[in-house]
Short mmCIF file of C-alpha atoms in Angstrom, two decimals:
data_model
loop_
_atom_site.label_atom_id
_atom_site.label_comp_id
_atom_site.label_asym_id
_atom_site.label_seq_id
_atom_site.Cartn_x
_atom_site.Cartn_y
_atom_site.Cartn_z
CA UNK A 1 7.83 -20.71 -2.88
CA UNK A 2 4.83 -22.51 -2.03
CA UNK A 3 4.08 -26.39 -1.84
CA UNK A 4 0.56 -26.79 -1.28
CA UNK A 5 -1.39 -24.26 -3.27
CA UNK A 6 -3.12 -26.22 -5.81
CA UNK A 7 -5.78 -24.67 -8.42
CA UNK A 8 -9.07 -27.02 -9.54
CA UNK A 9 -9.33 -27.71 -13.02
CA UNK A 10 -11.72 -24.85 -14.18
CA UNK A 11 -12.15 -23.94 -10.45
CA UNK A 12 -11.39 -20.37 -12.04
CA UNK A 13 -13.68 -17.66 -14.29
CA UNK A 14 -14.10 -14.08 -14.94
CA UNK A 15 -16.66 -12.04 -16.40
CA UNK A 16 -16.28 -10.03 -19.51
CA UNK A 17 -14.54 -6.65 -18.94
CA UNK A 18 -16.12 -3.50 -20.35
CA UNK A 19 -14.96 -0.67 -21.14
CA UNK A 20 -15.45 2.10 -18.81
CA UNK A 21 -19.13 4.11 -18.81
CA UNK A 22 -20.36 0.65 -20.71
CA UNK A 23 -22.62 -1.52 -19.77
CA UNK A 24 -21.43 -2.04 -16.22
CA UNK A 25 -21.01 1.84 -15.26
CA UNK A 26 -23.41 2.26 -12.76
CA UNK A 27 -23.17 -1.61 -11.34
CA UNK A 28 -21.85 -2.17 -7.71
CA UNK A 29 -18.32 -4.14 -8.68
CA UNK A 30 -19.12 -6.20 -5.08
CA UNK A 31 -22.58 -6.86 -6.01
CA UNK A 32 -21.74 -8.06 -10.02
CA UNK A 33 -19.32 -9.83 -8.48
CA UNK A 34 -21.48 -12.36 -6.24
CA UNK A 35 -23.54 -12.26 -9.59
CA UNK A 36 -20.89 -13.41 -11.86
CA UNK A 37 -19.19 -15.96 -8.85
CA UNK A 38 -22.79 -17.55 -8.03
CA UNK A 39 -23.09 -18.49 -11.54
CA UNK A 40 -19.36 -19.77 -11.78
CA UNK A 41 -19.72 -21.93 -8.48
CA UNK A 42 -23.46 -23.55 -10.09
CA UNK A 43 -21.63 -24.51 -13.44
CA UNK A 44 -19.30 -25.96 -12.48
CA UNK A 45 -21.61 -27.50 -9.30
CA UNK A 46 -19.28 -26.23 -6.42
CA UNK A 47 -20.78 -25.69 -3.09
CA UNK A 48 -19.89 -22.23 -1.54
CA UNK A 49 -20.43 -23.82 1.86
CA UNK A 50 -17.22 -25.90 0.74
CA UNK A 51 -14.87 -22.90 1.30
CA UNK A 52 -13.38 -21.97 4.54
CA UNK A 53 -11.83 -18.80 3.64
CA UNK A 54 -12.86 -16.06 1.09
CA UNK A 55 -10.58 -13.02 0.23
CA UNK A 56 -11.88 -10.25 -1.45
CA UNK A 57 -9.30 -7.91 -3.92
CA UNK A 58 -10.76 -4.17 -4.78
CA UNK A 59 -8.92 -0.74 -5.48
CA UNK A 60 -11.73 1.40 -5.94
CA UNK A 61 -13.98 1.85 -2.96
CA UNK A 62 -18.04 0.84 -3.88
CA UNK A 63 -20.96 1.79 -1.49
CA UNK A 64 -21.03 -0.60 1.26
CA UNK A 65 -17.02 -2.17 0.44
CA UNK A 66 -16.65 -1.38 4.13
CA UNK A 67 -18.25 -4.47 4.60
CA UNK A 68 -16.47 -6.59 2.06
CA UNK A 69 -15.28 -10.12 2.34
CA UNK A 70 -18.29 -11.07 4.70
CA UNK A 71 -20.73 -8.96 2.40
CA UNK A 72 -19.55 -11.11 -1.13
CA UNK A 73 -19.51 -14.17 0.98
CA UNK A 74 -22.81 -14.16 2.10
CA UNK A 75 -24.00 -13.02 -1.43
CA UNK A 76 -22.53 -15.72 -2.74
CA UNK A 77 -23.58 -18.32 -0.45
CA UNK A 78 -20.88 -18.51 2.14
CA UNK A 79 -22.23 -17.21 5.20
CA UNK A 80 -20.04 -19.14 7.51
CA UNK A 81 -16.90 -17.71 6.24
CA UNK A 82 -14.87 -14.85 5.94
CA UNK A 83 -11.97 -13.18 4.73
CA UNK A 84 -9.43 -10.02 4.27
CA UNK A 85 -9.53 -7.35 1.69
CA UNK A 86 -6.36 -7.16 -0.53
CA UNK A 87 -5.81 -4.01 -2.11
CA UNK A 88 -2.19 -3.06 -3.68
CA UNK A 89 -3.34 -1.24 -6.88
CA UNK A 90 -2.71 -3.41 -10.28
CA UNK A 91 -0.89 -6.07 -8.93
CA UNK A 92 -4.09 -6.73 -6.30
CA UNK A 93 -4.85 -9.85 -8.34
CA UNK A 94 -1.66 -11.51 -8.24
CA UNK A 95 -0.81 -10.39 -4.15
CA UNK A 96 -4.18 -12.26 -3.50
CA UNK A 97 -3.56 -15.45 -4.94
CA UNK A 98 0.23 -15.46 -3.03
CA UNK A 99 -1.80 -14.85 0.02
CA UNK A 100 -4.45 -17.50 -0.67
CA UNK A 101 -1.51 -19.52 -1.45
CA UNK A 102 0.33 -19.07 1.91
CA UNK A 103 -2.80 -19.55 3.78
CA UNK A 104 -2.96 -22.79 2.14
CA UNK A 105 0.51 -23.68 2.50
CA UNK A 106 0.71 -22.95 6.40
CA UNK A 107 -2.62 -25.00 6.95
CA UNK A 108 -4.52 -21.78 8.29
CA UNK A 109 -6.99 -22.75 5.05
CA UNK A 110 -7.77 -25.32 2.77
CA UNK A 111 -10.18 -24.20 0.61
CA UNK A 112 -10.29 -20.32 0.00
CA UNK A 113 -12.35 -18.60 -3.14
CA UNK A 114 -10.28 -15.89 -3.97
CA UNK A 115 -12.31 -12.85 -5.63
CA UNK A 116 -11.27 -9.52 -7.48
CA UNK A 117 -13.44 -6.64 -8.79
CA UNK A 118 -13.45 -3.39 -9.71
CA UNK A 119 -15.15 -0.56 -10.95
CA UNK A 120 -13.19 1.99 -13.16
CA UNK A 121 -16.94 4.03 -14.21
CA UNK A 122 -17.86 6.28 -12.17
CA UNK A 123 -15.14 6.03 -9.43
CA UNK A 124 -15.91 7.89 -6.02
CA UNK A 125 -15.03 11.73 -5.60
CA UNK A 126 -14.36 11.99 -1.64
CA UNK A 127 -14.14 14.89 0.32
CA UNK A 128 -11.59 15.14 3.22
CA UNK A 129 -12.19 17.32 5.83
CA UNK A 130 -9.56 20.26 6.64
CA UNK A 131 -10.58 22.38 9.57
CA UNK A 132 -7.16 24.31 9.31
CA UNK A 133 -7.77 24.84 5.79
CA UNK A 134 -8.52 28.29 4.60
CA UNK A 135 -12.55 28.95 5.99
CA UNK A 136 -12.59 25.06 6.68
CA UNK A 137 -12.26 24.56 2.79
CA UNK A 138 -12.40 20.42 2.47
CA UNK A 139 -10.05 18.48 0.52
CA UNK A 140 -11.38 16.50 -2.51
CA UNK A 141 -10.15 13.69 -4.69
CA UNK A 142 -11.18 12.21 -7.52
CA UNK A 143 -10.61 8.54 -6.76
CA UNK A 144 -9.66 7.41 -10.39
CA UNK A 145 -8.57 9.82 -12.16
CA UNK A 146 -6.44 11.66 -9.86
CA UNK A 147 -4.96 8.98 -9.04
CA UNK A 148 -4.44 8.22 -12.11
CA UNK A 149 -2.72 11.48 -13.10
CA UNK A 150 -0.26 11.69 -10.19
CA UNK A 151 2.00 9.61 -8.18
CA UNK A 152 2.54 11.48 -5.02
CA UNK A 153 6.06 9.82 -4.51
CA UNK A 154 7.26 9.91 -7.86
CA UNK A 155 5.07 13.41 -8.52
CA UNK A 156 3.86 11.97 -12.07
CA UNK A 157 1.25 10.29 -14.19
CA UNK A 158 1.21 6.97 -15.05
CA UNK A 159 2.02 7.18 -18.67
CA UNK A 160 5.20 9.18 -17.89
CA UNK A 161 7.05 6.35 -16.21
CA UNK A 162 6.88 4.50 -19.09
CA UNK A 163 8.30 7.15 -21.22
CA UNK A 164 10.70 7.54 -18.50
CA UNK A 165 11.53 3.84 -19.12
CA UNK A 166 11.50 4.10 -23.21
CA UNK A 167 14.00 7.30 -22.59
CA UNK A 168 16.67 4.79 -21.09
CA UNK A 169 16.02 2.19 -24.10
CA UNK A 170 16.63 2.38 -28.27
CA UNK A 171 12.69 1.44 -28.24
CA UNK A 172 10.61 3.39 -30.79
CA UNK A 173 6.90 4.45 -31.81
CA UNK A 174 7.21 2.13 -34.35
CA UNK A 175 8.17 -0.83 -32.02
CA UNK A 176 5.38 0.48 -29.95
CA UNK A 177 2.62 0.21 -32.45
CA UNK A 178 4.27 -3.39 -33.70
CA UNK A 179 3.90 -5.01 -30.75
CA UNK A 180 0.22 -3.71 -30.12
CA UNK A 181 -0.86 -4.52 -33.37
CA UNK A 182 0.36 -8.63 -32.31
CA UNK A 183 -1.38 -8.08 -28.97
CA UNK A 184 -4.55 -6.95 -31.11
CA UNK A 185 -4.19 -10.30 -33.50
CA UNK A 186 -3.60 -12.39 -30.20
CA UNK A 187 -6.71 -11.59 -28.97
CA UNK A 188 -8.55 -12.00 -31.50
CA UNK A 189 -7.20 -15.78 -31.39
CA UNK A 190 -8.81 -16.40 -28.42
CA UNK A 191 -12.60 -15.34 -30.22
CA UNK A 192 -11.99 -18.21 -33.21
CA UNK A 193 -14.08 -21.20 -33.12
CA UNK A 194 -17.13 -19.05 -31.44
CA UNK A 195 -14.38 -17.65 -28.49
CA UNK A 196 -13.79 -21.42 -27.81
CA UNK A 197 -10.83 -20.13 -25.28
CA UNK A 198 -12.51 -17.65 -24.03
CA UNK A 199 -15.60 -19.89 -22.81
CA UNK A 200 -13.34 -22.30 -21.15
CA UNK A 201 -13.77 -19.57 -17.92
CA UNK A 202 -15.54 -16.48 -19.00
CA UNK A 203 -19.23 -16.06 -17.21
CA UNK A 204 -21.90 -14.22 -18.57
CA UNK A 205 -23.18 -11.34 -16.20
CA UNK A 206 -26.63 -10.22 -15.87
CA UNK A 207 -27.57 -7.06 -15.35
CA UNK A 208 -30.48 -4.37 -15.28
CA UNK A 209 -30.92 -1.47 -17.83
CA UNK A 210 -34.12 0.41 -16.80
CA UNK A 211 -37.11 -1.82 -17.31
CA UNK A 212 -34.92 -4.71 -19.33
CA UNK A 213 -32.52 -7.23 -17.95
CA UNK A 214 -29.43 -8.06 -20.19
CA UNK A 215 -27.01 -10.20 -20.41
CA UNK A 216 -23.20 -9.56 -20.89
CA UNK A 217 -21.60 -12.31 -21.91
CA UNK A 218 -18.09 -11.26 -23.75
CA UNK A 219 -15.46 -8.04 -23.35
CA UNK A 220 -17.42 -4.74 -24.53
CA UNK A 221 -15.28 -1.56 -26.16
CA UNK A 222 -12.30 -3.59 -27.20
CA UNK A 223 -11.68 -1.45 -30.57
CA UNK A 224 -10.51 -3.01 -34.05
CA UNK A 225 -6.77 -2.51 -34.58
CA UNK A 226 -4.91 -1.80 -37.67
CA UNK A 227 -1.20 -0.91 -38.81
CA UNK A 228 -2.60 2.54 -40.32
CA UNK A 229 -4.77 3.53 -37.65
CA UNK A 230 -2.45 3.25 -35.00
CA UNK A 231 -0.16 5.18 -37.47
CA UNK A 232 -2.44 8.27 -36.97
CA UNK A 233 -2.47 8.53 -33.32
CA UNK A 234 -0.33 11.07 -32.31
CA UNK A 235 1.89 10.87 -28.43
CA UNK A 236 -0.01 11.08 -25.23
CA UNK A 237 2.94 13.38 -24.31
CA UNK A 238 4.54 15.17 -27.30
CA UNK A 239 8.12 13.32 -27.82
CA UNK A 240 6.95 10.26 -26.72
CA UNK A 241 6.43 7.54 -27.93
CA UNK A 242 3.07 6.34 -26.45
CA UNK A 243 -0.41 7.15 -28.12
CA UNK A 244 -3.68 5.73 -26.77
CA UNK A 245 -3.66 2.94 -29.07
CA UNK A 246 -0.34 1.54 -27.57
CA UNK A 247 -1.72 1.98 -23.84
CA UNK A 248 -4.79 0.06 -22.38
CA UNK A 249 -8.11 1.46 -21.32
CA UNK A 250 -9.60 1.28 -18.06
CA UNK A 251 -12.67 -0.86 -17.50
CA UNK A 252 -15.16 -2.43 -15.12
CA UNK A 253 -14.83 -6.71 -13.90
CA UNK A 254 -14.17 -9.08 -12.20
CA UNK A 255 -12.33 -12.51 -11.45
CA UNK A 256 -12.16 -15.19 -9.23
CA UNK A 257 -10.12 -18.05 -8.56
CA UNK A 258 -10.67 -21.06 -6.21
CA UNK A 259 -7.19 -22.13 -4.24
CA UNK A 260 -6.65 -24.93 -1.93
CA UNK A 261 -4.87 -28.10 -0.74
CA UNK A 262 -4.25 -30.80 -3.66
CA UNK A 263 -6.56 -33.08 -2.42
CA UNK A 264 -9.59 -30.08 -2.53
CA UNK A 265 -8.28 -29.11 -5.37
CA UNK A 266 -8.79 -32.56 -7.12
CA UNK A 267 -12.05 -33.11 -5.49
CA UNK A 268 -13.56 -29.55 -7.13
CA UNK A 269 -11.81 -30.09 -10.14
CA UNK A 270 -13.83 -30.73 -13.93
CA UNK A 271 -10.97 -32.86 -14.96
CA UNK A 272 -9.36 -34.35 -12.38
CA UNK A 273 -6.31 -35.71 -14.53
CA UNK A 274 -5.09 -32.00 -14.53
CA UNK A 275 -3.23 -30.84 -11.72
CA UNK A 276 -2.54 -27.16 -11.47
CA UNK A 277 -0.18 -26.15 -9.11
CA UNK A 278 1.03 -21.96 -7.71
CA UNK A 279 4.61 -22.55 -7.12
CA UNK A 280 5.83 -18.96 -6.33
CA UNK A 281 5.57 -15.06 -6.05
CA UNK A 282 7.93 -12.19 -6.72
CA UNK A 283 7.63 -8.88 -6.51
CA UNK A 284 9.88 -5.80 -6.85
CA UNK A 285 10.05 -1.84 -7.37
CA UNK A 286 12.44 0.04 -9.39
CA UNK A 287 13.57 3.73 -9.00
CA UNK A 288 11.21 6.69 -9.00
CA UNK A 289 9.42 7.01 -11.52
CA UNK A 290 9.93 4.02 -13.81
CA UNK A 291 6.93 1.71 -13.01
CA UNK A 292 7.65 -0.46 -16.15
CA UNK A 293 11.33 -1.11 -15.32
CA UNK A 294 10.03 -3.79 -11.92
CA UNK A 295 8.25 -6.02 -13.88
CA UNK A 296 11.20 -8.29 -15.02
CA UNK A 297 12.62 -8.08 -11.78
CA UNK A 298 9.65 -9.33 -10.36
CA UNK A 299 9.61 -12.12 -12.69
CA UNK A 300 12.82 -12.97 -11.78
CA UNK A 301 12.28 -13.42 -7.67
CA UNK A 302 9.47 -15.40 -8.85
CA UNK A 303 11.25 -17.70 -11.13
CA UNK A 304 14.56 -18.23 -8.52
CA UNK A 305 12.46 -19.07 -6.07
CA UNK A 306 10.73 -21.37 -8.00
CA UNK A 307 13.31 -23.14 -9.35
CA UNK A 308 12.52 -22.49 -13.12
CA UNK A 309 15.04 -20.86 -15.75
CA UNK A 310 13.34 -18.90 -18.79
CA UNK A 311 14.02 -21.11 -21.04
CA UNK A 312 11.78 -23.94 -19.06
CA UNK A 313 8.95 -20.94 -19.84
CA UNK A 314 6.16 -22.63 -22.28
CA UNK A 315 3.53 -19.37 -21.69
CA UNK A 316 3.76 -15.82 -20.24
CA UNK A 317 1.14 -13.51 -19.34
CA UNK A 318 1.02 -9.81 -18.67
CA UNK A 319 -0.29 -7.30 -17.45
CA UNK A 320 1.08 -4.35 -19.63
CA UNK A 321 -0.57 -0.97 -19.57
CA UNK A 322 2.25 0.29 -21.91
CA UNK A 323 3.81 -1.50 -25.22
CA UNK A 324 6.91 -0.67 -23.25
CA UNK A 325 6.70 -2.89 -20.34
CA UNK A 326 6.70 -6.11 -22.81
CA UNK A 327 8.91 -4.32 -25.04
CA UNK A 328 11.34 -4.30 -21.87
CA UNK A 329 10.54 -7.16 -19.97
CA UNK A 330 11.54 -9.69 -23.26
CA UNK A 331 14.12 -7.33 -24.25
CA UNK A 332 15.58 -8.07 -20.03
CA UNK A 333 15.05 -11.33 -19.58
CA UNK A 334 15.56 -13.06 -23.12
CA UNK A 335 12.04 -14.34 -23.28
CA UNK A 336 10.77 -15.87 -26.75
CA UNK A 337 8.22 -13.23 -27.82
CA UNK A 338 6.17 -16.31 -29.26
CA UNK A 339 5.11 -17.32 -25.90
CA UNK A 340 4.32 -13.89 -23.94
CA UNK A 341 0.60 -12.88 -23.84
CA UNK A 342 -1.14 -15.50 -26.72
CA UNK A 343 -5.09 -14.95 -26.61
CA UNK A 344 -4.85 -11.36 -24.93
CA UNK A 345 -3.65 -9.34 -22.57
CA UNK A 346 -4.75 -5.96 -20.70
CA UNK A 347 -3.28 -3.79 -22.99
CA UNK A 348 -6.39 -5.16 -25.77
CA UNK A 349 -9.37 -6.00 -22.96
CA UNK A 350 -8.48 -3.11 -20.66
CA UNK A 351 -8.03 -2.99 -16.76
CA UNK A 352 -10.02 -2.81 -14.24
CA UNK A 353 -7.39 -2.87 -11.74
CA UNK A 354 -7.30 -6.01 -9.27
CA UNK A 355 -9.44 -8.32 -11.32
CA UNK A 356 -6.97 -7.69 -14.60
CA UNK A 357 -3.68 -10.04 -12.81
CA UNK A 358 -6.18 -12.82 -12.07
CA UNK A 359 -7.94 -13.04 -14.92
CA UNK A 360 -4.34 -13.56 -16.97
CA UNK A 361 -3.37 -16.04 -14.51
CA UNK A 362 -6.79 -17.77 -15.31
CA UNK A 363 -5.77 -17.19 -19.34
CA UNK A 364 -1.96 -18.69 -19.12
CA UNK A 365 -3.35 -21.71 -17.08
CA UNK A 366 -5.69 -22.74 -19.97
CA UNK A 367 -2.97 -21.79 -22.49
CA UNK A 368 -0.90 -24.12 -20.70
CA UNK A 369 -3.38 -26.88 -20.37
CA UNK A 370 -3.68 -26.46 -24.37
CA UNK A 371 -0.19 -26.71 -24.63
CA UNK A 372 0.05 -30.30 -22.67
CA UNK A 373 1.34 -28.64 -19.43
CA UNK A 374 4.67 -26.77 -18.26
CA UNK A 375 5.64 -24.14 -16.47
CA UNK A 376 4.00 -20.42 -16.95
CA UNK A 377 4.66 -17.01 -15.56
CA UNK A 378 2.10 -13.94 -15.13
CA UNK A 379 4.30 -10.49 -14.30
CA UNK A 380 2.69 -6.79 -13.78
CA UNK A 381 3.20 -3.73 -12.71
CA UNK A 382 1.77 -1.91 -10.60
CA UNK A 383 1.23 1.81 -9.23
CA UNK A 384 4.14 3.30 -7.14
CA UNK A 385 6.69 1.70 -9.50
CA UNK A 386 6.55 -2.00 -7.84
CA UNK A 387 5.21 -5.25 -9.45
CA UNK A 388 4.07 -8.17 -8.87
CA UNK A 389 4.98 -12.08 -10.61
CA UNK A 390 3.58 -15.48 -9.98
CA UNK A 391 4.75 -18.98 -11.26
CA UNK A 392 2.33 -22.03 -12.15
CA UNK A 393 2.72 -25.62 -12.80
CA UNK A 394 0.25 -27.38 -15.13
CA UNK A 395 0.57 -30.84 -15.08
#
């Protein structure tokens, strides 16, 4: 539990996320990032020379990542600071912020600017060298999607854990396309009123297309969702109960959020009447092969150490690849299904890995602000079959 991690009042954004091979395919995930965190710091008329720490979450290596932390921070302004890189998969995002968090509480920082971003397009193929292989024959990897397609604990693809997880359940294809068809219509709640939510944090990213610069300025390939097209989808794996509409994409973003002491965290907030406090972190991993199963128990740590019971729950965010983890995760913990994952989630505006926990953290804090305050959790999962779960306190 933590006691002096505090969050400014806006002191938050994201960009857009894109589908993969859009419009950010062939942008440096480090570079867009300073972009998109420049323009975030000037809106909201924060100094980066303000921060004394800056941590830096990624999952898929870019040209030049080796430099990181110190790279993005003098990018963005912060040349007297630097920082650690945080990389653990999809729960990056969330790990970060408990760091951040912990750096604040034990007074190592006070101030820290806590970034995540990733690039799904175009991911790096590396080649490993293997002088006892046969003529010297290198070893090669496809960053994404191999990793992607196998766990080399578990020996299987994402998707299957979470048909390993609907196996051990009564849940259904039907259920399946239900509750993505309600994640679809939550979403597009957060684009009435002219994306009115959605403007509260998200930051328009500039980039260049040959001779042109444009400007990004909300999620790109989220598709229309309907009770009949879903219908037609057939299984990712034949017997399952999974089809591509009821899993998320992949996609290219990134997120940042600002944490500190309460006192820094007042002085950089927009409103400083709201106070926005991290209270805990959980994580957890259940058995081989049954990466949806650890989210609730994740939640849970996260919760008992906090303090909080469900029922003092006013918002919940996920991050759910599969209709199955929030299927499960409700179905476990007795959670109102009214309050889990209103104005989005990843399964409807994709995942770009580390930035996707952090920019629902940023969502259930403004969903909380709108609801007067109270207590919110964020639980995902994450590759290897672990998760990751923080609490917040909006006041």
């Amino acid at each position: 539990m933590f006691s002096k991690a505090y969050i400014p009042h806006r002191g938050y954004f994201c960009s857009p996320f894109v589908r993969w091979q859009g419009s950010f395919q062939n942008e440096n995930a480090i570079e867009l990032a300073a972009t998109v965190v420049r323009k975030g710091l000037a809106d909201r008329n924060i100094d980066p020379k303000s921060f004394d720490g800056l941590f830096l979450g990624y999952t898929i290596p870019q040209v030049s990542c080796f430099y990181g932390a110190p790279w993005l921070a003098g990018m963005i302004g912060a040349e007297g600071v630097s920082g650690p890189i945080f990389s653990q998969a999809c729960a990056t995002g969330a790990t970060e912020l408990a760091h951040a968090a912990m750096a604040v509480d034990t007074g190592a920082n006070s101030n820290i600017i806590a970034v995540t971003a990733d690039r799904c397009s175009n991911g790096p193929h590396l080649v490993y060298p293997n002088p006892n292989g046969p003529g010297g024959m290198p070893i090669k990897e496809d960053w994404v999607m191999d990793n992607f397609g196998n766990d080399p604990w578990a020996k299987n693809a994402m998707i299957q854990t979470a048909e390993n997880v609907a196996k051990d359940t009564t849940f259904t294809r039907e259920d399946c396309d239900e509750l993505t068809l309600k994640r679809y219509r939550q979403y597009i709640a957060a684009l009435e009123n002219d994306r009115a939510f959605q403007k509260q944090y998200m930051v328009a990213a500039e980039i260049r297309m040959g001779k042109k610069m444009v400007v990004v300025d909300a999620d790109e390939g989220v598709m229309e969702t309907t009770a009949e097209g879903l219908g037609r989808l057939k299984p990712v794996i034949p017997g399952g109960i999974h089809t591509f509409g009821s899993q998320t994409h992949p996609a290219d973003g990134n997120a940042a959020v600002i944490v500190a002491t309460k006192d820094q965290a007042k002085a950089l907030s927009q409103d400083k009447s709201v106070v926005i406090q991290l209270l805990s972190y959980g994580y957890a991993r259940a058995k081989k092969g049954y990466m949806a199963a650890a989210v609730a128990p994740s939640a849970r740590m996260a919760l008992d150490k906090a303090g909080i019971k469900v029922s003092d729950l006013k918002a919940v965010k996920t991050h759910n690849p599969f209709a199955v983890n929030d299927l499960n995760m409700i179905q476990e913990m007795g959670l109102d299904p009214e309050i889990v994952n209103n104005y989005g989630s990843s399964l409807i505006f994709g995942h770009p890995q580390g930035p996707t926990g952090a920019r629902c953290v940023i969502e259930l804090i403004e969903e909380l602000i709108l609801l007067g305050g109270g207590y919110g959790l964020f639980a995902g999962c994450a590759a290897g079959d672990t998760a990751a779960a923080l609490t917040v306190k909006v006041g």
